[in-house]
Amino acid sequence: MSATAASRRRRSFAAVLRRYGWSYIFVLPTFSLFVVFTLLPVVQGLVLSLQNARVTGGEFIGLANFETLAADPVFIQAVGNTILYATVVVAAQITLALVVASLIQPLGPRAHVFYRALFYLPLVNSAILVAMVWRWIFNANPYGLANTALGTVGLGPYLWIGSSDQALIAVILSAVLTIPGGGVVLYSAAMGSLPRELYEAADLDGASWFSKWRHITVPLLRPTTLYLVVIYTILAFQLFERVYIMTNGGGPNNATITIVQLIYSTAFQFGRYGLASAMAVVLFGMALVVAVVQFRSLRSDVEY
Amino acid sequence: MTGGGVMNRRRFLEALAAVGVVVACGPTATPSPSPSSAGVSPAPKPVSIEWWRRNYAAGTQSAETITSDAAVKAYKDRAANVTIAIQGGPFGAETDQKFDIAILQQHAGPDVFHTTGGDVLKYAAAGQLSQPTLTDAERNDFNPSALKATTYKGTVVAYPLWIVPWFEYINLDLFKEAGVTPPANGNWTYDEFLAAAKKLTFKRADGKQIYGFAHANDEFAFMLIDGGRPYDTSIKTWTFNSADAVSGLEKWVALAQQKVMPPDFLTLNPNDSQARFIAGEVAILQRPSAMINVLNADAKWKFGTNWDIANFPKAKGDQTAWGGVGFIAVREQSDADKKAAAHAFAKYLTGPDIGPDLKKQTPPVEYWLAPAGRKSAAGIYGDYHPAKAKVATMGAFTYVLPNVSTWSEIDQKYLRPARDAALEGKKTPKQALDEVAPQAQKLLDEANK
């Protein structure tokens, strides 16, 4: 019986291969590029994280790099700063994107196009240039834009990026105060495809605008929210250029040091590729755990 | 065995030919052979070498490109058989990695190259540097600090090229406005400096704030002012938490407490600090010699009228100004002709002849980007500008950090944050420096393995 079953399975596999085999040929180029430029570097990163690798080579040292990281106060500070930044910035950006998309939703199609373009276009700017502008905004001198603005209402001047107490706040503010164009566009598109009947039913029940938003729009947008939360969290974990430019790569007293900033220094300035790879593995683990938690908590069975 | 003997003889002859090239092309005490005298000896064997130079980009107007092209052109007149190809790359981690991969991994790449700081030790430790042969006269001619910085396990492994002395640029207009007399002959004590900086910190009637002093965030000069040094003379023990280093940091902290520096002094990068000085917002700016060219390029800044140069303020220590040092190195390789030609060219690049050679070109090219690497080369640097003549004598004031391969990690990861904590008043200087010491010692031990 079992021989017959195995033979049937083989025949079935051969039939599938005969029928669909040609399609794998089309996938092969992209798959090869994925293997060479994504999969292999990731595997190599994992291997390097278990070595004391420097440019001249390295030896297998097991988990010693991870033990070093666990005892390194600078790395622990970088992890703390990264988590704080990601938590505040992701929450703020999701909220802001949802609110802005909701505000432009009742407008006409032309206004939609205009506002989506308006909010999205800044994203094509160089991140370095944007960071330089923020550096000027949060300059510690009285002529920094933030200090000038606050000075008109009798506040400040504050040290902002010139102080270890305020530098991370300034970096977080620079992200929070930037309207997330990608999120606005995605929410706006998702809102456009929500079923109108639910709103009409709510209208018949006399629901207010806020009640409809709170009880219909927001729950139905959960799949989009999940996608944005995961993507924004990963992007926030990868924070680098803003810190590098605004605070000269770590700020006063390492106040703004982040994991990616430390990976960069450790690999390319200190030449410790193994240790830097271990940091990258920790970051990968963090992103994976957070994504799984987010998927589990925000997963939605709502269909429309 | 016989084959081995033939090879040895060939090697010997090759080495002999290489020595011939060095002697023929060498820019040392003996005058270079004139074209007519070169004609009587057999034509030297053609050799092609590769020179790797950071910030060289063919066809651009960067100082490194102009001086490198001019150097190759001038050297061709002295050694017509040597062809030199220059390869560039921007300053930064990307180019550093290119050097590391070529030299350390592939044992290939440049025959002669510029290098700085801990890289010299790194390449020497990997056995990738061919040692220069320096005469006693040459050794005495080089700045001792620079020579020490290029010494690995008792052997000089590269040719010192330059030392960048840090000193104080002073805005004479602001000194006049605040009624402060500039230091006589550029010399002042720390107390005189602090008093001047305090007077020079004032707000104009129009509300513009002037600060007495500024520096970029990439230095530790004040920690040397009372004789504090990062390591002991054997470079085995971390000493930057000694009483002298602590009192140096206390003097630095005093500047922050007296608020004579701009409020963002902890994040002022070199370009920012220069821009503040040029904008007339800072009266005294601590920067290296390269800023002379920046001020000279600006018509409204006239040396002696609007600006001058002063020494680093003096306290208990002798060498007080932090300085960088650069080297020309020759890569170890089996091709004796290339190696000999590379050494001869490296000697030329770091010797006294290149400055005058480049000055003779049309238009004249200024070779020495920074002075004080070598006594015999200081004169030509001073010829270019009175400010340069003044700073050419300041090399003795400069402390050159001995090369330690883990320095950048000690510096960026531990020492700068500790310095910042002290300057912000979050920790006392002693507390901040004591906390750093164990980590720094660990990294120093690692470098000495």
PDB file of N, CA, C and O in Angstrom, chain A residues 12 25 63 103 111 190 241 282 286:
ATOM      1  N   SER A  12       2.312  12.211  -9.148  1.00  0.00           N
ATOM      2  CA  SER A  12       1.605  13.490  -8.998  1.00  0.00           C
ATOM      3  C   SER A  12       2.594  14.670  -9.047  1.00  0.00           C
ATOM      4  O   SER A  12       2.342  15.682  -9.688  1.00  0.00           O
ATOM      5  N   ILE A  25      10.836  28.714 -14.357  1.00  0.00           N
ATOM      6  CA  ILE A  25      11.913  29.328 -15.153  1.00  0.00           C
ATOM      7  C   ILE A  25      11.768  30.854 -15.129  1.00  0.00           C
ATOM      8  O   ILE A  25      12.743  31.589 -15.055  1.00  0.00           O
ATOM      9  N   LEU A  63      28.891  32.376  20.931  1.00  0.00           N
ATOM     10  CA  LEU A  63      27.987  33.485  21.264  1.00  0.00           C
ATOM     11  C   LEU A  63      28.710  34.630  21.983  1.00  0.00           C
ATOM     12  O   LEU A  63      28.063  35.490  22.596  1.00  0.00           O
ATOM     13  N   LEU A 103      -9.285  63.715   7.464  1.00  0.00           N
ATOM     14  CA  LEU A 103      -9.662  65.106   7.187  1.00  0.00           C
ATOM     15  C   LEU A 103      -9.809  65.373   5.689  1.00  0.00           C
ATOM     16  O   LEU A 103     -10.663  66.161   5.276  1.00  0.00           O
ATOM     17  N   ALA A 111      -9.310  67.528  -4.875  1.00  0.00           N
ATOM     18  CA  ALA A 111      -8.648  67.859  -3.603  1.00  0.00           C
ATOM     19  C   ALA A 111      -7.881  66.646  -3.082  1.00  0.00           C
ATOM     20  O   ALA A 111      -6.779  66.777  -2.536  1.00  0.00           O
ATOM     21  N   ALA A 190      -7.387  53.398   1.301  1.00  0.00           N
ATOM     22  CA  ALA A 190      -8.181  52.373   1.994  1.00  0.00           C
ATOM     23  C   ALA A 190      -9.556  52.919   2.357  1.00  0.00           C
ATOM     24  O   ALA A 190     -10.574  52.225   2.230  1.00  0.00           O
ATOM     25  N   GLU A 241      20.231  58.152   9.537  1.00  0.00           N
ATOM     26  CA  GLU A 241      20.723  59.410   8.965  1.00  0.00           C
ATOM     27  C   GLU A 241      20.302  60.638   9.776  1.00  0.00           C
ATOM     28  O   GLU A 241      21.046  61.612   9.867  1.00  0.00           O
ATOM     29  N   VAL A 282      20.659  41.088  16.513  1.00  0.00           N
ATOM     30  CA  VAL A 282      19.772  41.506  17.608  1.00  0.00           C
ATOM     31  C   VAL A 282      18.660  42.404  17.060  1.00  0.00           C
ATOM     32  O   VAL A 282      17.482  42.244  17.396  1.00  0.00           O
ATOM     33  N   MET A 286      14.691  41.775  17.167  1.00  0.00           N
ATOM     34  CA  MET A 286      13.734  42.751  17.727  1.00  0.00           C
ATOM     35  C   MET A 286      12.611  43.027  16.737  1.00  0.00           C
ATOM     36  O   MET A 286      11.418  43.034  17.091  1.00  0.00           O
TER      37      MET A 286
END
